[in-house]
Amino acid sequence: MEKVINDIVLAISDVLYKPWIVPLLLIAGGLYFTIRTKFMQLSMFKESIKVVSEKPKTENGISSFGALMVSTASRVGTGNIIGVATAIILGGAGSIFWMWITAILGGASAFIESTLAQIYKKKNSDGSSYGGPAYYMRDAIKLWGIGKVLGAFFSIIVIFTYAVGYNMLAAYNLQSTFSTFSFYNDKSPKIIGVILAIAFGAIVIGGAKRLSDVTKVLVPFMGVIYVGVALIVIIMNIKNVPHMFQMIFKNAFDFKAILGGFTGSCIMFGLKRGLYSNEAGMGSAPNAAATADVSHPVKQGLVQMLSVFIDTLLICSTTAFLCLITDVNPQNYIEGDAANAAGYVQAAIHSTLGNFGPIFIAVSMSFFAFTTLIGNYSYCEGCLAFVLKRNLKRHEELIFRCIAIVLIYVGAVSKADLVWNMADMAQGFMVITNMPVILVLGGIAVKCLRDYKKQKSTGLDPHFVAADIGIKEETDFWK
């Protein structure tokens, strides 16, 4: 049965990742927004660091930093270790270059979608906010009720992607990290799955505020420690730096190999794993961005752009360098059509740091996976409420959370092919729904950016009024 499901999922995924569908939307869309925003990834980078430290407007509001940590918790996860290693094994070292390109261009897409989420966010009874792509689809696209249909469809896809695809994959990636240890046996995935499901359940029952509190502490902590240890490995192998970059760029531009098999090329693996890692253009981070209490939508758009860079250009690159700078051959970790990514990373770090290395990776993966599960789940309940057109009742909320907990266990005991293919398919559906919408609505975010720059040029701390950029629809916050 699992094989039949995997074959169906793989067939759908293969269609989605034809060069003119998901790849074209992401790369061409990101390039288009980069040009329209006048290369804001560079020109506004310093500003993005400045606004992330701002306090919320109200005492109980979620800060830009808090919203950043929730979205980064989803972005910074097992994909930063296992996903990167998988791309290197199956796509070659050049996949890292194309992962960088995806992130750089994706920063502009992330800005557009998160700014739109802030503009069209909704107000809770306690004054806090919520929103995301479903809401800007519904409220900004009025033609024939298409926006409502798109919003509901997108919400269902988000639930499937994060509660099923991504969380199952995160659970699998975590348990696979322990496969290199002597104590690992046939029962280990089940034991690890149970422990992970219980830990996840203890957090999600606490609700959104606890999600923000937990991720705000764990994400920066685990990120700094991981980068620090990887730097030690890089420094200890510093003589291999020129060869490492030679491998990356030589493989990235081996167009004969790329054109000979695009679906298995470094470009495709760089795009897939880059997307899985930074999620730019998918419409996931805007759900977190909409909760931030800021004076101008552009501020949170800049913060979410920064999250993409933190994830891919910093942490994914850290894993790539950690692996490629050693003498461990990634081709030795191809097992049939799959990659033993955990084994590759463990071997790479072990070659430099000895027995400490694999233990450190296992601990890091535990932190990465845990915050990924929390960040992923934080998107789901709001989307379910959008589909139902009402808030969840207490018993519905409990049932939904219990299903999410069970799926963690199922992911831990599933096979690698199924969980990776499921995640690829699900994220592909998000891209083909969200990217066309933000291409249509992107002009609103661009006008918002101009308004922000205009106010900054006069020395003001920008405050947004929707009518100032010609928005006629009623908004909950920007009157």
Coordinates of C-alpha atoms in Angstrom, one line a residue, residues 7-406:
D7 CA 4.2 6.0 -6.9
I8 CA 1.1 8.2 -7.1
V9 CA 2.8 11.0 -5.1
L10 CA 6.0 10.8 -7.2
A11 CA 4.0 10.9 -10.5
I12 CA 2.3 14.1 -9.4
S13 CA 5.5 15.6 -8.1
D14 CA 7.3 14.9 -11.4
V15 CA 4.6 17.0 -13.2
L16 CA 4.8 19.9 -10.8
Y17 CA 8.6 20.1 -11.1
K18 CA 8.7 20.3 -14.9
P19 CA 11.0 23.3 -15.7
W20 CA 8.1 25.5 -16.8
I21 CA 5.9 25.0 -13.7
V22 CA 7.4 25.3 -10.1
P23 CA 10.9 26.2 -11.2
L24 CA 9.8 28.9 -13.6
L25 CA 7.4 30.4 -11.0
L26 CA 10.0 30.6 -8.3
I27 CA 13.0 31.8 -10.3
A28 CA 11.2 34.1 -12.7
G29 CA 8.9 35.3 -10.0
G30 CA 11.7 36.1 -7.6
L31 CA 13.7 37.8 -10.4
Y32 CA 10.6 39.9 -11.3
F33 CA 10.1 41.0 -7.7
T34 CA 13.8 41.7 -7.3
I35 CA 13.7 44.1 -10.2
R36 CA 10.4 45.8 -9.1
T37 CA 11.8 46.4 -5.6
K38 CA 15.1 47.7 -7.0
F39 CA 17.2 44.9 -5.6
M40 CA 15.9 45.4 -2.1
Q41 CA 17.8 42.3 -0.9
L42 CA 20.9 44.5 -0.9
S43 CA 19.6 48.0 -0.6
M44 CA 17.3 47.3 2.3
F45 CA 19.4 44.6 4.1
K46 CA 20.7 47.0 6.7
E47 CA 17.1 48.3 7.4
S48 CA 15.9 44.7 7.8
I49 CA 18.4 44.1 10.7
K50 CA 17.3 47.4 12.3
V51 CA 13.6 46.8 12.3
V52 CA 13.9 43.2 13.7
S53 CA 14.8 44.7 17.1
E54 CA 11.8 47.0 17.4
K55 CA 9.3 46.4 20.2
P56 CA 5.6 45.7 19.4
K57 CA 3.2 48.7 19.3
T58 CA 1.1 47.3 22.2
E59 CA 2.3 45.7 25.5
N60 CA 0.9 42.2 24.7
G61 CA 1.5 42.2 21.0
I62 CA 3.9 39.8 19.2
S63 CA 7.1 41.6 18.2
S64 CA 8.7 41.4 14.8
F65 CA 11.4 39.2 16.4
G66 CA 8.8 36.9 17.9
A67 CA 7.0 36.4 14.5
L68 CA 10.5 36.0 12.9
M69 CA 11.3 33.2 15.3
V70 CA 8.1 31.3 14.6
S71 CA 8.6 31.5 10.8
T72 CA 12.3 30.7 11.2
A73 CA 11.5 27.8 13.4
S74 CA 9.6 26.3 10.5
R75 CA 12.3 27.3 8.0
V76 CA 15.3 26.3 10.1
G77 CA 14.9 22.7 10.6
T78 CA 15.9 19.2 9.4
G79 CA 16.1 20.5 5.8
N80 CA 19.1 22.6 6.9
I81 CA 21.0 19.4 7.6
I82 CA 19.4 16.4 6.0
G83 CA 17.9 18.3 3.1
V84 CA 21.2 19.9 2.2
A85 CA 23.1 16.6 2.4
T86 CA 20.5 14.9 0.2
A87 CA 20.9 17.6 -2.4
I88 CA 24.7 17.2 -2.5
I89 CA 24.5 13.4 -2.7
L90 CA 21.8 13.2 -5.4
G91 CA 22.3 16.5 -7.2
G92 CA 26.0 17.2 -6.7
A93 CA 27.9 20.0 -5.1
G94 CA 26.5 22.5 -7.7
S95 CA 23.1 22.2 -6.1
I96 CA 24.4 24.5 -3.3
F97 CA 25.0 27.3 -5.8
W98 CA 21.4 27.0 -7.1
M99 CA 20.1 26.9 -3.5
W100 CA 21.8 30.2 -3.0
I101 CA 20.2 31.6 -6.1
T102 CA 16.8 30.4 -5.0
A103 CA 17.3 32.1 -1.6
I104 CA 18.6 35.4 -3.0
L105 CA 15.7 35.8 -5.5
G106 CA 13.3 34.3 -2.9
G107 CA 14.1 37.0 -0.5
A108 CA 12.1 39.5 -2.7
S109 CA 9.2 37.0 -3.0
A110 CA 9.2 36.6 0.8
F111 CA 9.1 40.3 1.3
I112 CA 6.1 40.7 -1.1
E113 CA 4.0 37.9 0.4
S114 CA 4.7 38.9 4.0
T115 CA 3.9 42.6 3.4
L116 CA 0.6 41.6 1.8
A117 CA -0.2 39.4 4.8
Q118 CA 0.4 42.4 7.1
I119 CA -1.8 44.7 5.0
Y120 CA -4.7 42.3 4.9
K121 CA -4.3 40.9 8.5
K122 CA -7.4 40.5 10.7
K123 CA -8.0 41.6 14.3
N124 CA -8.8 39.2 17.1
S125 CA -11.2 40.2 20.0
D126 CA -8.1 40.8 22.2
G127 CA -6.6 43.2 19.7
S128 CA -4.0 40.8 18.4
S129 CA -3.7 39.9 14.7
Y130 CA -3.8 36.9 12.4
G131 CA -3.8 36.3 8.7
G132 CA -1.8 35.0 5.8
P133 CA -2.2 34.2 2.0
A134 CA -5.8 32.9 2.4
Y135 CA -6.9 36.3 3.7
Y136 CA -5.1 38.4 1.0
M137 CA -6.5 36.0 -1.6
R138 CA -10.0 36.4 -0.2
D139 CA -10.0 40.1 0.5
A140 CA -7.9 41.4 -2.5
I141 CA -9.2 39.2 -5.3
K142 CA -12.9 39.9 -5.7
L143 CA -13.5 38.8 -9.3
W144 CA -16.3 36.1 -9.4
G145 CA -15.5 35.0 -5.8
I146 CA -12.2 33.4 -7.1
G147 CA -10.4 34.8 -4.0
K148 CA -12.6 32.9 -1.6
V149 CA -12.1 29.6 -3.4
L150 CA -8.4 30.1 -3.7
G151 CA -8.1 31.0 0.0
A152 CA -10.0 27.8 1.0
F153 CA -8.0 25.7 -1.4
F154 CA -4.7 27.2 -0.2
S155 CA -5.6 26.7 3.5
I156 CA -6.3 23.0 2.9
I157 CA -2.9 22.7 1.1
V158 CA -1.1 24.4 4.0
I159 CA -2.7 21.9 6.5
F160 CA -1.6 19.0 4.3
T161 CA 1.9 20.4 3.7
Y162 CA 2.7 21.2 7.3
A163 CA 0.7 18.7 9.4
V164 CA 1.3 15.8 7.0
G165 CA 4.1 16.4 4.6
Y166 CA 6.7 18.5 6.5
N167 CA 6.0 17.2 10.0
M168 CA 6.2 13.6 8.9
L169 CA 9.4 14.3 7.1
A170 CA 10.9 16.2 10.1
A171 CA 10.1 13.2 12.3
Y172 CA 11.7 10.8 9.8
N173 CA 14.8 12.9 9.4
L174 CA 15.3 13.0 13.2
Q175 CA 15.0 9.3 13.8
S176 CA 17.3 8.6 10.8
T177 CA 20.0 10.6 12.4
F178 CA 20.3 8.0 15.1
S179 CA 20.8 5.1 12.5
T180 CA 24.5 5.4 12.7
F181 CA 24.7 4.6 16.4
S182 CA 25.2 1.0 17.6
F183 CA 22.1 1.0 19.7
Y184 CA 19.9 1.6 16.7
N185 CA 17.7 -1.4 15.6
D186 CA 14.4 -2.2 13.9
K187 CA 12.5 -0.9 17.0
S188 CA 14.3 2.4 17.2
P189 CA 12.1 4.4 14.8
K190 CA 9.0 3.4 16.8
I191 CA 10.6 4.4 20.2
I192 CA 11.9 7.7 18.8
G193 CA 8.5 8.3 17.2
V194 CA 6.7 7.9 20.5
I195 CA 9.1 10.1 22.4
L196 CA 8.9 12.8 19.7
A197 CA 5.1 12.7 19.5
I198 CA 4.8 13.0 23.3
A199 CA 7.2 16.0 23.4
F200 CA 5.4 17.7 20.5
G201 CA 2.0 17.1 22.1
A202 CA 3.1 18.7 25.4
I203 CA 3.9 21.9 23.5
V204 CA 1.0 22.2 21.0
I205 CA -1.6 21.8 23.8
G206 CA -0.2 25.0 25.2
G207 CA -1.3 27.1 22.2
A208 CA 0.2 29.9 20.0
K209 CA 1.6 32.0 22.8
R210 CA 3.6 29.1 24.1
L211 CA 4.8 28.3 20.5
S212 CA 6.2 31.8 20.3
D213 CA 7.8 31.6 23.7
V214 CA 9.5 28.3 23.0
T215 CA 10.8 29.1 19.6
K216 CA 12.0 32.5 20.6
V217 CA 14.5 30.8 22.9
L218 CA 15.4 27.6 21.0
V219 CA 15.9 28.9 17.5
P220 CA 18.7 31.5 18.2
F221 CA 20.4 29.1 20.6
M222 CA 20.5 26.1 18.3
G223 CA 21.5 28.2 15.3
V224 CA 24.5 29.9 17.0
I225 CA 25.8 26.6 18.5
Y226 CA 25.4 24.7 15.2
V227 CA 27.2 27.4 13.1
G228 CA 29.9 27.7 15.7
V229 CA 30.8 24.0 15.7
A230 CA 30.6 23.9 11.9
L231 CA 33.1 26.8 11.8
I232 CA 35.5 24.7 13.8
V233 CA 35.3 21.9 11.2
I234 CA 35.8 24.4 8.4
I235 CA 38.8 26.0 10.1
M236 CA 40.4 22.6 10.7
N237 CA 40.0 21.8 7.0
I238 CA 40.9 25.3 5.8
K239 CA 43.3 23.9 3.1
N240 CA 40.3 22.4 1.3
V241 CA 38.4 25.7 0.8
P242 CA 39.6 26.4 -2.7
H243 CA 38.8 22.8 -3.8
M244 CA 35.3 23.0 -2.2
F245 CA 34.3 26.2 -4.1
Q246 CA 35.8 24.7 -7.3
M247 CA 33.5 21.7 -6.9
I248 CA 30.4 23.9 -6.2
F249 CA 30.9 26.2 -9.2
K250 CA 32.1 23.6 -11.7
N251 CA 29.2 21.3 -11.0
A252 CA 26.7 24.2 -11.0
F253 CA 27.6 25.1 -14.6
D254 CA 27.9 21.6 -16.0
F255 CA 25.1 22.2 -18.4
K256 CA 25.7 19.0 -20.4
A257 CA 24.9 17.0 -17.3
I258 CA 22.0 19.4 -16.3
L259 CA 20.3 19.2 -19.7
G260 CA 20.8 15.5 -19.9
G261 CA 18.5 14.9 -16.9
F262 CA 16.9 18.1 -15.5
T263 CA 14.8 16.3 -12.9
G264 CA 17.9 14.9 -11.3
S265 CA 20.2 17.9 -11.9
C266 CA 21.9 20.1 -9.4
I267 CA 19.5 22.9 -10.4
M268 CA 16.4 20.9 -9.5
F269 CA 17.8 19.5 -6.2
G270 CA 19.0 23.0 -5.3
L271 CA 15.6 24.4 -6.0
K272 CA 13.7 21.6 -4.2
R273 CA 15.8 21.6 -1.1
G274 CA 16.2 25.4 -1.2
L275 CA 12.4 25.7 -1.2
Y276 CA 12.0 23.0 1.5
S277 CA 14.5 25.0 3.6
N278 CA 13.6 28.6 3.1
E279 CA 9.9 28.3 1.9
A280 CA 10.1 31.7 0.0
G281 CA 7.2 32.1 -2.3
M282 CA 5.2 29.2 -0.8
G283 CA 3.0 31.4 1.4
S284 CA 3.9 29.8 4.7
A285 CA 5.8 32.5 6.5
P286 CA 3.1 35.2 5.9
N287 CA 0.9 33.3 8.4
A288 CA 3.5 34.1 11.1
A289 CA 4.2 37.6 9.6
A290 CA 0.6 38.6 10.0
T291 CA 0.8 38.1 13.8
A292 CA 3.4 40.8 14.3
D293 CA 2.4 44.1 15.8
V294 CA 4.2 46.7 13.7
S295 CA 3.6 50.3 12.6
H296 CA 4.1 49.6 8.9
P297 CA 3.6 46.3 6.9
V298 CA 7.0 46.8 5.2
K299 CA 8.8 46.3 8.5
Q300 CA 7.6 42.7 8.8
G301 CA 8.2 42.1 5.1
L302 CA 11.8 43.1 5.6
V303 CA 12.1 40.8 8.7
Q304 CA 10.7 37.8 6.7
M305 CA 13.2 38.6 3.9
L306 CA 15.9 38.4 6.6
S307 CA 14.6 35.0 7.7
V308 CA 15.2 33.5 4.2
F309 CA 18.8 34.7 4.3
I310 CA 19.4 33.3 7.9
D311 CA 18.0 30.0 6.8
T312 CA 19.7 29.4 3.5
L313 CA 22.7 31.7 3.1
L314 CA 23.8 31.1 6.6
I315 CA 22.7 27.8 8.1
C316 CA 22.3 25.7 4.9
S317 CA 25.6 27.0 3.7
T318 CA 27.1 25.9 7.0
T319 CA 26.0 22.3 6.5
A320 CA 27.2 22.4 2.9
F321 CA 30.6 23.6 3.8
L322 CA 30.8 21.2 6.8
C323 CA 30.2 18.3 4.4
L324 CA 32.1 19.4 1.2
I325 CA 35.2 20.6 3.0
T326 CA 36.0 17.1 4.2
D327 CA 37.4 14.2 2.2
V328 CA 34.2 12.1 2.6
N329 CA 32.8 11.2 -0.8
P330 CA 29.0 11.8 -1.0
Q331 CA 28.6 9.2 -3.8
N332 CA 29.3 6.5 -1.2
Y333 CA 26.0 7.4 0.4
I334 CA 23.7 6.6 -2.5
E335 CA 21.5 3.7 -1.6
G336 CA 19.4 2.7 -4.6
D337 CA 17.4 5.8 -5.6
A338 CA 17.7 7.3 -2.2
A339 CA 20.4 9.1 -0.2
N340 CA 21.7 8.2 3.2
A341 CA 22.0 11.8 4.1
A342 CA 22.2 11.3 7.8
G343 CA 25.1 8.9 7.3
Y344 CA 26.9 11.4 5.0
V345 CA 26.7 14.2 7.5
Q346 CA 27.7 12.0 10.4
A347 CA 30.7 10.7 8.5
A348 CA 31.8 14.2 7.4
I349 CA 31.8 15.6 10.9
H350 CA 33.3 12.4 12.4
S351 CA 36.2 12.7 10.0
T352 CA 37.2 15.9 11.8
L353 CA 35.8 15.9 15.3
G354 CA 35.8 12.1 16.0
N355 CA 33.1 10.6 18.1
F356 CA 31.9 14.0 19.3
G357 CA 30.7 14.9 15.8
P358 CA 27.9 12.4 15.3
I359 CA 26.6 13.0 18.8
F360 CA 26.6 16.7 18.2
I361 CA 24.6 16.2 14.9
A362 CA 22.1 14.0 16.6
V363 CA 21.6 16.6 19.4
S364 CA 21.4 19.4 16.8
M365 CA 18.9 17.5 14.7
S366 CA 16.7 16.9 17.8
F367 CA 16.6 20.7 18.4
F368 CA 16.1 21.5 14.7
A369 CA 13.3 18.9 14.3
F370 CA 11.5 19.9 17.5
T371 CA 11.3 23.6 16.6
T372 CA 10.4 22.7 13.0
L373 CA 7.5 20.6 14.2
I374 CA 6.3 23.5 16.4
G375 CA 6.7 26.1 13.8
N376 CA 5.0 24.0 11.1
Y377 CA 2.0 23.3 13.3
S378 CA 1.5 26.9 14.2
Y379 CA 0.3 27.5 10.6
C380 CA -2.4 24.8 10.6
E381 CA -5.1 25.8 13.1
G382 CA -5.6 29.2 11.6
C383 CA -6.0 27.7 8.1
L384 CA -8.5 25.2 9.4
A385 CA -10.5 28.0 11.0
F386 CA -10.5 29.8 7.6
V387 CA -11.9 26.7 5.8
L388 CA -14.6 26.3 8.4
K389 CA -15.3 30.1 8.5
R390 CA -15.3 30.0 12.3
N391 CA -13.0 29.4 15.2
L392 CA -12.4 25.8 16.2
K393 CA -14.4 24.5 19.2
R394 CA -12.4 23.1 22.0
H395 CA -13.2 19.5 21.2
E396 CA -12.4 20.1 17.5
E397 CA -9.1 21.7 18.4
L398 CA -8.2 18.8 20.6
I399 CA -9.0 16.2 17.9
F400 CA -7.0 18.1 15.3
R401 CA -4.0 18.3 17.7
C402 CA -4.2 14.6 18.4
I403 CA -4.2 13.8 14.7
A404 CA -1.2 16.0 14.3
I405 CA 0.5 14.2 17.1
V406 CA -0.2 10.8 15.6

